[in-house]
Short mmCIF file of C-alpha atoms in Angstrom, two decimals:
data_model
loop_
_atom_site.label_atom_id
_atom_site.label_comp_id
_atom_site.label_asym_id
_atom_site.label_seq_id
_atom_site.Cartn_x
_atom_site.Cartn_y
_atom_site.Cartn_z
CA UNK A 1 0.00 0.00 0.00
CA UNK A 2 1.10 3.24 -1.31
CA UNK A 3 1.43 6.29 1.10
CA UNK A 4 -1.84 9.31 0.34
CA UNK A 5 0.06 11.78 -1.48
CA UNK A 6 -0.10 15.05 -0.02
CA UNK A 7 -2.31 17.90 -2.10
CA UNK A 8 -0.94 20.37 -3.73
CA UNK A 9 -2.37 23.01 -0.98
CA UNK A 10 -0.86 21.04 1.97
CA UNK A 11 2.17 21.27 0.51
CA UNK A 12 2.03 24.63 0.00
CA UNK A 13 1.07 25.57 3.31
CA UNK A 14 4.17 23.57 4.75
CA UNK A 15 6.57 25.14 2.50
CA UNK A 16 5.33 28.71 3.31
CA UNK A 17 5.18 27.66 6.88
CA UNK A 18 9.01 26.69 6.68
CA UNK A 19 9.79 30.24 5.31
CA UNK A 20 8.03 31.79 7.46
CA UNK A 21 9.92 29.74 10.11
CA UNK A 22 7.20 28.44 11.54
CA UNK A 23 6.24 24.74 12.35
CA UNK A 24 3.07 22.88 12.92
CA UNK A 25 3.94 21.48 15.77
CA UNK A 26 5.10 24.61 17.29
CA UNK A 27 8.81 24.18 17.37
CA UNK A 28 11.30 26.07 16.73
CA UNK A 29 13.65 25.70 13.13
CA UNK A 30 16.49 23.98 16.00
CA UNK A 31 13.72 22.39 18.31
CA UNK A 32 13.67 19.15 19.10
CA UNK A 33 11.07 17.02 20.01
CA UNK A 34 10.29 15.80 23.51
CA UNK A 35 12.32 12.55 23.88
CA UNK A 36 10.67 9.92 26.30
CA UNK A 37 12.58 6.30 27.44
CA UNK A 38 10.74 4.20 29.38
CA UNK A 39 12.25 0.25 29.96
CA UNK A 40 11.14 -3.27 29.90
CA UNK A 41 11.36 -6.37 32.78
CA UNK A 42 14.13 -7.79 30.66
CA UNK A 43 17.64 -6.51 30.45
CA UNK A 44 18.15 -4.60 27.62
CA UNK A 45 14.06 -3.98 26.41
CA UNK A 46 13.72 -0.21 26.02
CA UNK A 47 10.88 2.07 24.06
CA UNK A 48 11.94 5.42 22.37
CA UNK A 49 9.35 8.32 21.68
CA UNK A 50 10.55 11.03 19.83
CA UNK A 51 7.25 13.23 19.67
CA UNK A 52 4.92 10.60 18.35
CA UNK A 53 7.58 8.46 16.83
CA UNK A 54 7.90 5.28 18.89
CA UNK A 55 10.78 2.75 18.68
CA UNK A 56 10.94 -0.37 20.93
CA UNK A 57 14.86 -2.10 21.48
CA UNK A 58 15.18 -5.53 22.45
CA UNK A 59 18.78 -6.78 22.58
CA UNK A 60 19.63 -10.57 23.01
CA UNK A 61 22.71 -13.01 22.88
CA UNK A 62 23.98 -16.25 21.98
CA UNK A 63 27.07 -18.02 21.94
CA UNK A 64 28.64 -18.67 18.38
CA UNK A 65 31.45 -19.49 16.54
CA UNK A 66 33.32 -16.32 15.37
CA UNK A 67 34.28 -14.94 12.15
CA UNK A 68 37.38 -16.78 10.43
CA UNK A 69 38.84 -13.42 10.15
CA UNK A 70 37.79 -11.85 14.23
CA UNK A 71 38.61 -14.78 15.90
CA UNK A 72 39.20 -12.85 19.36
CA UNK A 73 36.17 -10.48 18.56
CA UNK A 74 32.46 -10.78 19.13
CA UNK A 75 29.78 -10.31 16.63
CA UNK A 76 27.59 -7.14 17.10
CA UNK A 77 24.13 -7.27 14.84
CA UNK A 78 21.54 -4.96 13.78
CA UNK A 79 18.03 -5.42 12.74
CA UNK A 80 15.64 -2.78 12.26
CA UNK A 81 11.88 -3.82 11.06
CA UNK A 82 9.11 -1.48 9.68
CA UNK A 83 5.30 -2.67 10.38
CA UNK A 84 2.10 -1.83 8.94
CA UNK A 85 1.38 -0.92 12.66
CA UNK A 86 3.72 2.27 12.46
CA UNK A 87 2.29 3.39 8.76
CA UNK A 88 0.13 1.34 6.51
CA UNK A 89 2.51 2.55 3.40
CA UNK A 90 5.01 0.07 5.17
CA UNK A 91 4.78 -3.59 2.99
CA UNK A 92 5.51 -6.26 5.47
CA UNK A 93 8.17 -9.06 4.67
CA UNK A 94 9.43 -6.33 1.97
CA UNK A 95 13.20 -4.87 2.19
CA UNK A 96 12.26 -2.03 0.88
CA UNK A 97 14.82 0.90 -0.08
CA UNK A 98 14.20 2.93 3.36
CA UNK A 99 14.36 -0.17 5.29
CA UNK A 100 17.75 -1.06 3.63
CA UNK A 101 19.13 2.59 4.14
CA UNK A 102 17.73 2.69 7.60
CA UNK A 103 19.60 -0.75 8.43
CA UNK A 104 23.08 0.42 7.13
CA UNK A 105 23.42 3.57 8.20
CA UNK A 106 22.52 1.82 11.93
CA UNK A 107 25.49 -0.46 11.51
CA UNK A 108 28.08 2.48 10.28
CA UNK A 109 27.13 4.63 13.51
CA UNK A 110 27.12 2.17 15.95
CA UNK A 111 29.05 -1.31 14.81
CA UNK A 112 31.41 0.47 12.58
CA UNK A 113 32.25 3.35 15.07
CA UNK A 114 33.29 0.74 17.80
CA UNK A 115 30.88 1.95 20.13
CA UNK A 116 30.67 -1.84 21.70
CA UNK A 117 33.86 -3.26 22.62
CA UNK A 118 33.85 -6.37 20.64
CA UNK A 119 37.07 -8.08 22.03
CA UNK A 120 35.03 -8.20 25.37
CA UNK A 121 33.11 -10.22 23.93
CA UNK A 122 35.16 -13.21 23.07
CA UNK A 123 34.92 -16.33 25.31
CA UNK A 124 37.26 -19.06 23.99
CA UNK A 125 38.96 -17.51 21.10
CA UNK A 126 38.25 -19.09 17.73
CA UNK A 127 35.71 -21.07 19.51
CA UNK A 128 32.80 -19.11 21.19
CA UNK A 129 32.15 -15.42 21.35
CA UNK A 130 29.16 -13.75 22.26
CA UNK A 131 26.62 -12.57 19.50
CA UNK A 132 25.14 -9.60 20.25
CA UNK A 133 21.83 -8.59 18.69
CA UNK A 134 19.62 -5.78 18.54
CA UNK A 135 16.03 -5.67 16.95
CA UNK A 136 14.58 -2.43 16.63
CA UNK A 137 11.12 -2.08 15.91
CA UNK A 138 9.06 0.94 14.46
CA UNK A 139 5.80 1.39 16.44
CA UNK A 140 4.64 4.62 15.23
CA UNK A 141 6.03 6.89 12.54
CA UNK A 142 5.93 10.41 12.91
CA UNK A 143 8.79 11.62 10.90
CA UNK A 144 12.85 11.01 11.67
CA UNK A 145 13.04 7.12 12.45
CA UNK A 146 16.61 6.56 12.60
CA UNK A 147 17.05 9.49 14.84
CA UNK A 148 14.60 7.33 17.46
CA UNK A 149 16.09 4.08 16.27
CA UNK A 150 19.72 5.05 16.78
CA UNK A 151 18.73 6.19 20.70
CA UNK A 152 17.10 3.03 21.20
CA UNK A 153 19.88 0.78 20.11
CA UNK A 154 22.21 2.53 22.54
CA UNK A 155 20.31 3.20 24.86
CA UNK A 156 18.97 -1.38 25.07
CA UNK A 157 22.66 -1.63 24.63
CA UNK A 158 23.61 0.07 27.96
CA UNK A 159 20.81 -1.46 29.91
CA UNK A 160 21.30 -5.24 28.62
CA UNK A 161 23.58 -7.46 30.67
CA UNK A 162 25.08 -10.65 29.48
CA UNK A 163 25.21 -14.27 31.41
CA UNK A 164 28.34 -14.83 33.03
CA UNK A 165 30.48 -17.46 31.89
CA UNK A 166 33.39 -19.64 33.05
CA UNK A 167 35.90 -21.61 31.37
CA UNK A 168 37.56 -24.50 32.21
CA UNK A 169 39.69 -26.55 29.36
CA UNK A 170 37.61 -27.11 27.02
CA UNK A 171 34.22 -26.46 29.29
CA UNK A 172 32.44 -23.33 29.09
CA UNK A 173 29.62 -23.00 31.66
CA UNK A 174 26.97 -20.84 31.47
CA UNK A 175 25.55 -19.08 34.61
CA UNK A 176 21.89 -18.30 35.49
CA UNK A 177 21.01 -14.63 36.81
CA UNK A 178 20.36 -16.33 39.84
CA UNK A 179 23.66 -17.97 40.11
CA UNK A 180 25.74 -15.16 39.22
CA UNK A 181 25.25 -11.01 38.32
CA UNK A 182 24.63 -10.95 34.62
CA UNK A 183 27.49 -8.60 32.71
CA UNK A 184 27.10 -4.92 31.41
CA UNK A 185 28.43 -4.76 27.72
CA UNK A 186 31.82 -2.76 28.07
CA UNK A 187 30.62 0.40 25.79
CA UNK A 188 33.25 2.73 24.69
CA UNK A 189 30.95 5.56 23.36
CA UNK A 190 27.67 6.55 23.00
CA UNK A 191 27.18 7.54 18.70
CA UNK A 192 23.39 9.71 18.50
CA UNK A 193 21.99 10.66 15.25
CA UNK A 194 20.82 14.07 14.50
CA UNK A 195 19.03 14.99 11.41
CA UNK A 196 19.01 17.41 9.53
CA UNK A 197 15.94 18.08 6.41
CA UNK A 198 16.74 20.93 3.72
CA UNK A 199 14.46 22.96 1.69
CA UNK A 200 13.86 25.03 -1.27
CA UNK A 201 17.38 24.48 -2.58
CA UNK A 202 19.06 24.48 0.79
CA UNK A 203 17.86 27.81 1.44
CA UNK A 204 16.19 25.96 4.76
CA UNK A 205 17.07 23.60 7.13
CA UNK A 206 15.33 21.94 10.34
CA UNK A 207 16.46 19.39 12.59
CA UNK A 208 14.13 16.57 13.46
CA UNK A 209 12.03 16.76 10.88
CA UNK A 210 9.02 15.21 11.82
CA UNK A 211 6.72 13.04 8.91
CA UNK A 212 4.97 15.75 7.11
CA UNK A 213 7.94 17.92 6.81
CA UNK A 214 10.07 14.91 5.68
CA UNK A 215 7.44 14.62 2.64
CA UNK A 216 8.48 18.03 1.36
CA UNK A 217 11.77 18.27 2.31
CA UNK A 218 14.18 18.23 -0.27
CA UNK A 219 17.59 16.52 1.12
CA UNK A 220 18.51 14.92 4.30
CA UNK A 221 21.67 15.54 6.61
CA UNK A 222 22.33 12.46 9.55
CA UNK A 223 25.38 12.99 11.59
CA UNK A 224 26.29 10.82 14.37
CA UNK A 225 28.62 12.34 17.04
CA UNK A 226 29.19 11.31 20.49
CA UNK A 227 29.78 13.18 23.74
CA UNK A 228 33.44 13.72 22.51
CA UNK A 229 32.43 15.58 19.57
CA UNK A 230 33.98 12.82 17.90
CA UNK A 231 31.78 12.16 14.43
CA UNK A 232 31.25 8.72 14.00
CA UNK A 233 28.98 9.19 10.45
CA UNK A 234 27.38 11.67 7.78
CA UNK A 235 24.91 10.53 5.07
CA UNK A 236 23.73 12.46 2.61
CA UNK A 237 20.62 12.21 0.48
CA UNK A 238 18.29 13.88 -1.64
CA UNK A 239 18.56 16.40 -4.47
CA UNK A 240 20.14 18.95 -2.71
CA UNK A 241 22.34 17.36 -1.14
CA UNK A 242 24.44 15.67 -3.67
#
């Protein structure tokens, strides 16, 4: 199912809005939306509003073998899923091109920027490492998903805690939370996206654009920076932004 273009007057009326520096929802052109975190039972189960955009982040593990190549690292994995739920143009069981952009640009600003120390990870090495994986779903879309998706990885990341494990030999044994304390994830830094939408040419920019003004918008800015003022990743898209 296709998304309801917007009319001709609607769009319009948003565009003369945005000159006029003015937003529907009130904000200011720098304003960002009211961010809301609220957790689970279960280590690492988190939900993200930003505005009405709602993200929930489960992480989970499993001992695996490791990569030929990382055979003292751990495996970090992201999977972020679109429902019908969150927007009815969203086609389940469909990779579509957003989902696909959404997904990558989640591994480059938090796998690829080291965020998680992945030699922590590693049990035996060449033999068992810990697979850590996050599943991020969309709940409601209101404009600026991987801003809400990137804050809900880290923030399922911090909270989830590992079994504890021993080794003896050849043995690896496996505690219950009852046995022993589960085991924060040793996090280096904490990557956030911020986005950025352009319009009329890049005469016009806001940050957090929210759904309706991502519909006119004509580029798209993400940077992902940490506390350090370290960037971890840009992306670019649309028109204007080539």
């Amino acid at each position: 199912m296709k998304e309801t273009p917007l009319s001709n007057c609607e769009r319009r009326f948003l565009l003369r809005a945005i000159e006029e520096k003015k937003r529907l929802d009130g904000r200011q052109t720098y304003d960002y939306r009211n961010i809301r975190i609220s957790f689970g039972t279960d280590y690492g189960c988190c939900i993200v509003e930003l505005g009405k955009t709602r993200v929930l982040g489960q992480v989970s593990c499993e001992l695996v073998s490791p990569k030929l190549n990382r055979a003292t690292e751990g495996i970090l994995f992201f999977n972020l899923e679109l429902s019908q739920m969150a927007a009815p143009a969203f086609e389940p069981g469909r990779q579509s091109d957003l989902l696909v952009k959404l997904n990558r640009l989640m591994e480059r600003c938090l796998r690829n920027s080291k965020c998680i120390d992945t030699e922590s990870l590693c049990v035996v090495a060449g033999e068992k490492v810990w697979q850590i994986r996050v599943d991020l779903h969309l709940l409601n879309h209101d404009g600026n998903i991987i801003d809400a998706a990137s804050i809900a990885a880290i923030v399922a990341l911090c909270h989830f805690r590992r079994p504890d494990v021993s080794v003896q030999g050849d043995e690896v044994t496996l505690y219950t939370p009852e046995e022993r304390d589960p085991v924060p994830l040793s996090i280096h830094h904490m990557p956030i996206c911020v986005s950025f939408a352009f319009f009329q040419q890049g005469t016009y920019l806001l940050v957090d654009p929210n759904e309706r003004e991502e519909r006119v918008m004509d580029g798209l800015l993400v940077i992902a920076m940490n506390k350090h003022r370290e960037i971890c990743t840009i992306q670019s898209s649309g028109s204007e932004m080539q």
